[in-house]
Short mmCIF file of C-alpha atoms in Angstrom, two decimals:
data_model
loop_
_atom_site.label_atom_id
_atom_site.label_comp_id
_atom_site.label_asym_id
_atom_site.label_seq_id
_atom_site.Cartn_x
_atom_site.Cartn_y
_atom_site.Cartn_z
CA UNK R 1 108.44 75.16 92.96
CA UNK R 2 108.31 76.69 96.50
CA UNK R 3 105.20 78.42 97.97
CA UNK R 4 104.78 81.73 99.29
CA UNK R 5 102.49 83.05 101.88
CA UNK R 6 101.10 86.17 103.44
CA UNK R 7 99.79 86.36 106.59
CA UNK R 8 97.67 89.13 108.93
CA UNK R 9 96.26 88.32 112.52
CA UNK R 10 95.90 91.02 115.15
CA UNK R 11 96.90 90.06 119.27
CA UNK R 12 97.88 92.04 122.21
CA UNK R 13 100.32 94.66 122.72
CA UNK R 14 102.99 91.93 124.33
CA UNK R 15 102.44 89.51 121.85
CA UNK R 16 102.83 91.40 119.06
CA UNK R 17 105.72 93.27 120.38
CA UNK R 18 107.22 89.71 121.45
CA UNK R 19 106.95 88.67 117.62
CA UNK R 20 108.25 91.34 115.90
CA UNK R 21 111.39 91.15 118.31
CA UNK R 22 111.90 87.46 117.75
CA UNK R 23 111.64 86.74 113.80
CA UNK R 24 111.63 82.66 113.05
CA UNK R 25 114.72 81.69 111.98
CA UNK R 26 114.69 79.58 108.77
CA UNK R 27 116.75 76.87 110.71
CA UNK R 28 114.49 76.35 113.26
CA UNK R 29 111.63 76.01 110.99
CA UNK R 30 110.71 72.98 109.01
CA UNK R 31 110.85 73.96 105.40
CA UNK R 32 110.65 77.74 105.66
CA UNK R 33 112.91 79.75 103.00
CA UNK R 34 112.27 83.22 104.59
CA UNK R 35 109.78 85.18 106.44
CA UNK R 36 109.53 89.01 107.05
CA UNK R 37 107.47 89.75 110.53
CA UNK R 38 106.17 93.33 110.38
CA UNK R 39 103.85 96.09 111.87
CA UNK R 40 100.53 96.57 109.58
CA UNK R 41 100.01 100.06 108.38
CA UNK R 42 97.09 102.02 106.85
CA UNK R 43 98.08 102.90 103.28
CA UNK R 44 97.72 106.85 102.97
CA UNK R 45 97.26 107.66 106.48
CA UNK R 46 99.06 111.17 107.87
CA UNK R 47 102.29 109.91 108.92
CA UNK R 48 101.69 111.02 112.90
CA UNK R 49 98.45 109.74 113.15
CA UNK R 50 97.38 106.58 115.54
CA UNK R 51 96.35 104.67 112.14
CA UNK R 52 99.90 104.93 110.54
CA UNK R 53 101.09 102.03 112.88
CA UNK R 54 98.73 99.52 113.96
CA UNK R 55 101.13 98.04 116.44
CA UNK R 56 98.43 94.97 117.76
CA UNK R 57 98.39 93.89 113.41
CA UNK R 58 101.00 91.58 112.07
CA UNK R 59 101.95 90.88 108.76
CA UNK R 60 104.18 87.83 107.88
CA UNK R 61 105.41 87.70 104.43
CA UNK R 62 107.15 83.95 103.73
CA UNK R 63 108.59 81.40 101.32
CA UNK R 64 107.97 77.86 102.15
CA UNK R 65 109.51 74.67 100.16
CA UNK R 66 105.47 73.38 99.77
CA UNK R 67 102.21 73.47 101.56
CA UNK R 68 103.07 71.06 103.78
CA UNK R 69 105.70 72.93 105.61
CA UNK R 70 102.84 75.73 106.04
CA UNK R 71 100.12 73.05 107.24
CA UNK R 72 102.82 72.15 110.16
CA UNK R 73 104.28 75.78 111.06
CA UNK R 74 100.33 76.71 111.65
CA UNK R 75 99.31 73.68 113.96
CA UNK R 76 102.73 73.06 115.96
CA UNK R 77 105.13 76.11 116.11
CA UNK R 78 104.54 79.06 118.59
CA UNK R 79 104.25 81.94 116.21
CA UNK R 80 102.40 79.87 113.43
CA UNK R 81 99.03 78.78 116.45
CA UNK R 82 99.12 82.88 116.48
CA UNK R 83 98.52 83.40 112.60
CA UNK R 84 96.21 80.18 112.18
CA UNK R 85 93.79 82.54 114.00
CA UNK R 86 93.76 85.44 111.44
CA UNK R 87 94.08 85.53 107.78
CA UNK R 88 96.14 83.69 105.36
CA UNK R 89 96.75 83.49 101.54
CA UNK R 90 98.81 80.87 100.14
CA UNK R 91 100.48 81.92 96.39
CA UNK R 92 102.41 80.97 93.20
CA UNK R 93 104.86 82.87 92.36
CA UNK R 94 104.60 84.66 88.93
CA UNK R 95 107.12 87.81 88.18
CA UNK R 96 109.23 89.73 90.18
CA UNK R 97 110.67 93.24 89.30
CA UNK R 98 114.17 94.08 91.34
CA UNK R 99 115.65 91.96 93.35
CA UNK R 100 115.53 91.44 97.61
CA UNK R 101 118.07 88.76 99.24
CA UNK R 102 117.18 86.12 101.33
CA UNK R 103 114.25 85.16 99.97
CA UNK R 104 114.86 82.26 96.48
CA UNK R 105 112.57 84.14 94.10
CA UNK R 106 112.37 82.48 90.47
CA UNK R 107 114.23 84.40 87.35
CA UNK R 108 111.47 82.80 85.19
CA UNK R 109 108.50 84.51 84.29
CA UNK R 110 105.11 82.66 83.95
CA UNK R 111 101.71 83.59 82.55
CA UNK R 112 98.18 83.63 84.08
CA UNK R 113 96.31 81.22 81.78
CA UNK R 114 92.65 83.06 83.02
CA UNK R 115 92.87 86.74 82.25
CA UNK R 116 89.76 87.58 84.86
CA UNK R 117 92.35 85.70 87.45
CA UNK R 118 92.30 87.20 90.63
CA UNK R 119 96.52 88.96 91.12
CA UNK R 120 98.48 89.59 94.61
CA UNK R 121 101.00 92.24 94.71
CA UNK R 122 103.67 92.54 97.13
CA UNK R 123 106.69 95.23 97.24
CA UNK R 124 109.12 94.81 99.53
CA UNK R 125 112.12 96.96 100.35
CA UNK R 126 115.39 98.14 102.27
CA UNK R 127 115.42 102.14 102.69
CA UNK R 128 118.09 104.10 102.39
CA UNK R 129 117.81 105.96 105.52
CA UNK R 130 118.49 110.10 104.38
CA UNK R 131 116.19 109.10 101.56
CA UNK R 132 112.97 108.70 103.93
CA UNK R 133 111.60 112.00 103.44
CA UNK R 134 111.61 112.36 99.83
CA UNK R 135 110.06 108.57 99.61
CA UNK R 136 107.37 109.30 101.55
CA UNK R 137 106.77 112.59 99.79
CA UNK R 138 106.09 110.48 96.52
CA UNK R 139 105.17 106.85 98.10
CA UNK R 140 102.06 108.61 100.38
CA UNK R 141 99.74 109.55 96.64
CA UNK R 142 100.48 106.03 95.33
CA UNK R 143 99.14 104.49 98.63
CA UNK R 144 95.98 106.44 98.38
CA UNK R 145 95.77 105.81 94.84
CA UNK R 146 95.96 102.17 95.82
CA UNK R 147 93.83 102.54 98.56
CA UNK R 148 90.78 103.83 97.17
CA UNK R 149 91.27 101.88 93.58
CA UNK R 150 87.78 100.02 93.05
CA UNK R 151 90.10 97.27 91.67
CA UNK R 152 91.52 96.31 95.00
CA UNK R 153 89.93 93.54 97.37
CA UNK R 154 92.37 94.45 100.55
CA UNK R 155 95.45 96.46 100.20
CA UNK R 156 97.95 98.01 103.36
CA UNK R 157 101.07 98.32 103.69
CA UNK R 158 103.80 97.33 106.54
CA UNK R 159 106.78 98.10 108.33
CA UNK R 160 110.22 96.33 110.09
CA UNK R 161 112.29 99.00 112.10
CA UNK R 162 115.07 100.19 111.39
CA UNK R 163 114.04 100.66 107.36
CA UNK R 164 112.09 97.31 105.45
CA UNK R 165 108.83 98.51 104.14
CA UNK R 166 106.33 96.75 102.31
CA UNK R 167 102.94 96.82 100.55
CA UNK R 168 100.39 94.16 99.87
CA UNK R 169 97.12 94.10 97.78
CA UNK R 170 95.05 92.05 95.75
CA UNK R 171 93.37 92.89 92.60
CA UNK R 172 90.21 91.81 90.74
CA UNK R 173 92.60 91.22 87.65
CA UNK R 174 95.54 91.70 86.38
CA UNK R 175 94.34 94.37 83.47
CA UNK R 176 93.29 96.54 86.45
CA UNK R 177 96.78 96.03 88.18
CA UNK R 178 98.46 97.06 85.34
CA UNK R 179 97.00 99.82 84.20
CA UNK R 180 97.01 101.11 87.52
CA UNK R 181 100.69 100.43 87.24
CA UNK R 182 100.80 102.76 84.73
CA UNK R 183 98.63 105.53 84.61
CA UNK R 184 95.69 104.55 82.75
CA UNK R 185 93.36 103.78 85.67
CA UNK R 186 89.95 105.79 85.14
CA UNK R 187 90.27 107.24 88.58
CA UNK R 188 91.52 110.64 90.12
CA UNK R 189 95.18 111.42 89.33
CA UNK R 190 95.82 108.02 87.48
CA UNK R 191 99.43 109.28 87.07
CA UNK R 192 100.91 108.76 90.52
CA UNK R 193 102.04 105.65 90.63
CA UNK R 194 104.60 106.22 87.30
CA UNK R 195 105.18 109.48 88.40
CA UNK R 196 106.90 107.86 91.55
CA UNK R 197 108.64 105.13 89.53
CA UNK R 198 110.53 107.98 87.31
CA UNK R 199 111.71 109.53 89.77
CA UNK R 200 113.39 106.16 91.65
CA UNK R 201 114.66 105.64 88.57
CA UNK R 202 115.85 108.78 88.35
CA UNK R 203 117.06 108.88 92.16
CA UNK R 204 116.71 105.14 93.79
CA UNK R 205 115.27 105.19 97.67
CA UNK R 206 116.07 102.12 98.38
CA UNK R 207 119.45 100.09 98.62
CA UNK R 208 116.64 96.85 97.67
CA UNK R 209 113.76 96.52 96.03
CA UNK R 210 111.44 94.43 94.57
CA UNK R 211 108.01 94.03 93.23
CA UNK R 212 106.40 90.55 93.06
CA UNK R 213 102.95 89.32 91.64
CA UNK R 214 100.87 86.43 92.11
CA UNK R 215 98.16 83.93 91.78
CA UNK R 216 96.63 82.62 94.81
CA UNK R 217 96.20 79.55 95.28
CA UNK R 218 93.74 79.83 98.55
CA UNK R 219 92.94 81.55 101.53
CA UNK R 220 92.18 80.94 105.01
CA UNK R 221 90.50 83.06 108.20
CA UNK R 222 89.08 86.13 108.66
CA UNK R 223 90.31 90.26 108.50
CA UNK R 224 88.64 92.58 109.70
CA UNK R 225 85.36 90.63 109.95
CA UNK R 226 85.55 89.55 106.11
CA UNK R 227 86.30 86.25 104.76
CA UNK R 228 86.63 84.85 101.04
CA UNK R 229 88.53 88.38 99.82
CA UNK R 230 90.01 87.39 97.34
CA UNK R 231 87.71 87.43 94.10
CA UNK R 232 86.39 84.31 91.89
CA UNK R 233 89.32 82.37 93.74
CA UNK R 234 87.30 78.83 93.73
CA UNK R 235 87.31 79.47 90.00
CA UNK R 236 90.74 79.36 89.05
#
């Protein structure tokens, strides 16, 4: 089974600009499926505010055939010496929801065998362009609900011009996840997140979409001054 992983390092202005405008091709890279480069964002911010786009932070979102095709991307090619010196998490693949081309994602569904497992979540999508407005009308009080849920770890979100968009967070467990998920957090305004889910299903933003959990398998570096994020990881 391939490997996913999800990246975050912060560099210069150039750099990161110089990244984002040269995505690695999966031909050119030793065992890479797909990777999405984008700009970090800070989930729930004002939409015109300096921390909306956090142009120096990259996020790298990738499938790799195995670990070993990571281990070589981070110590030999251009963009991977960048990321080795921020934060990595390496995952297995679990369940998707909706469906996003390019990257090989599994139709199988698999379990977590420890309950109190530590879960990733990543959504990643295409928008549909006239549909902006009303998305982030509805997608801006699910980001603060995720944001501020004492079940997250890390969680932010990210952005490819002209339209990709993406979220990313990890959760104590995957009880918490879920009932997040669907309303039954004991938090402020639990209902946000399915309130935004009826009404894609009732009018889609997107022309893709997909939601994807996992378990991690490890993590590497340093964000924002904090390392070992992820909880009880050396346990499962």
């Amino acid at each position: 089974m391939s490997v996913f992983s999800y990246h975050l390092v912060k560099t210069d202005y150039f750099s990161a600009l110089r990244i984002l405008f040269s995505s690695p091709k999966s031909r050119n890279i030793s065992g890479l499926i797909h990777a999405e480069i984008m700009t970090v964002m800070t989930l729930g911010s004002p939409i015109f505010s300096p921390s909306r786009m956090l142009i120096r932070q990259i996020a790298v979102f990738a499938q790799w055939e195995d670990e070993r095709d990571i281990e070589n991307f981070l110590a030999k090619d251009r963009l991977g010496k960048i990321l080795s010196e921020g934060w990595h998490t390496r995952l297995t693949f679990m369940r998707k929801w909706g469906k996003f081309n390019k990257f090989e994602i599994p139709d199988e569904t698999l379990e977590f065998e420890n309950p109190n497992s530590p879960v990733v979540a990543v959504t990643i999508a295409r928008m549909k362009f006239l549909e902006i407005p009303r998305f982030i009308h509805w997608g801006r009080p699910v980001e603060k609900l995720v944001r501020d849920h004492p079940a997250t770890t890390l969680s932010l979100a990210s952005i490819k011009f002209p339209n990709t968009v993406s979220t990313f967070s990890i959760w104590k467990n995957q009880k918490e996840m879920t009932d997040m998920v669907h309303g039954h957090s004991k938090v402020q305004k639990p209902e946000r997140h399915a309130d935004a889910m009826k009404e894609r299903d009732r009018k889609d933003f997107h022309f893709e979409f997909t939601t994807l959990r996992f378990k991690p398998i490890s993590e590497f570096g340093e964000w924002n001054g904090q390392r070992n994020i992820i909880p009880n990881l050396k346990n499962n």
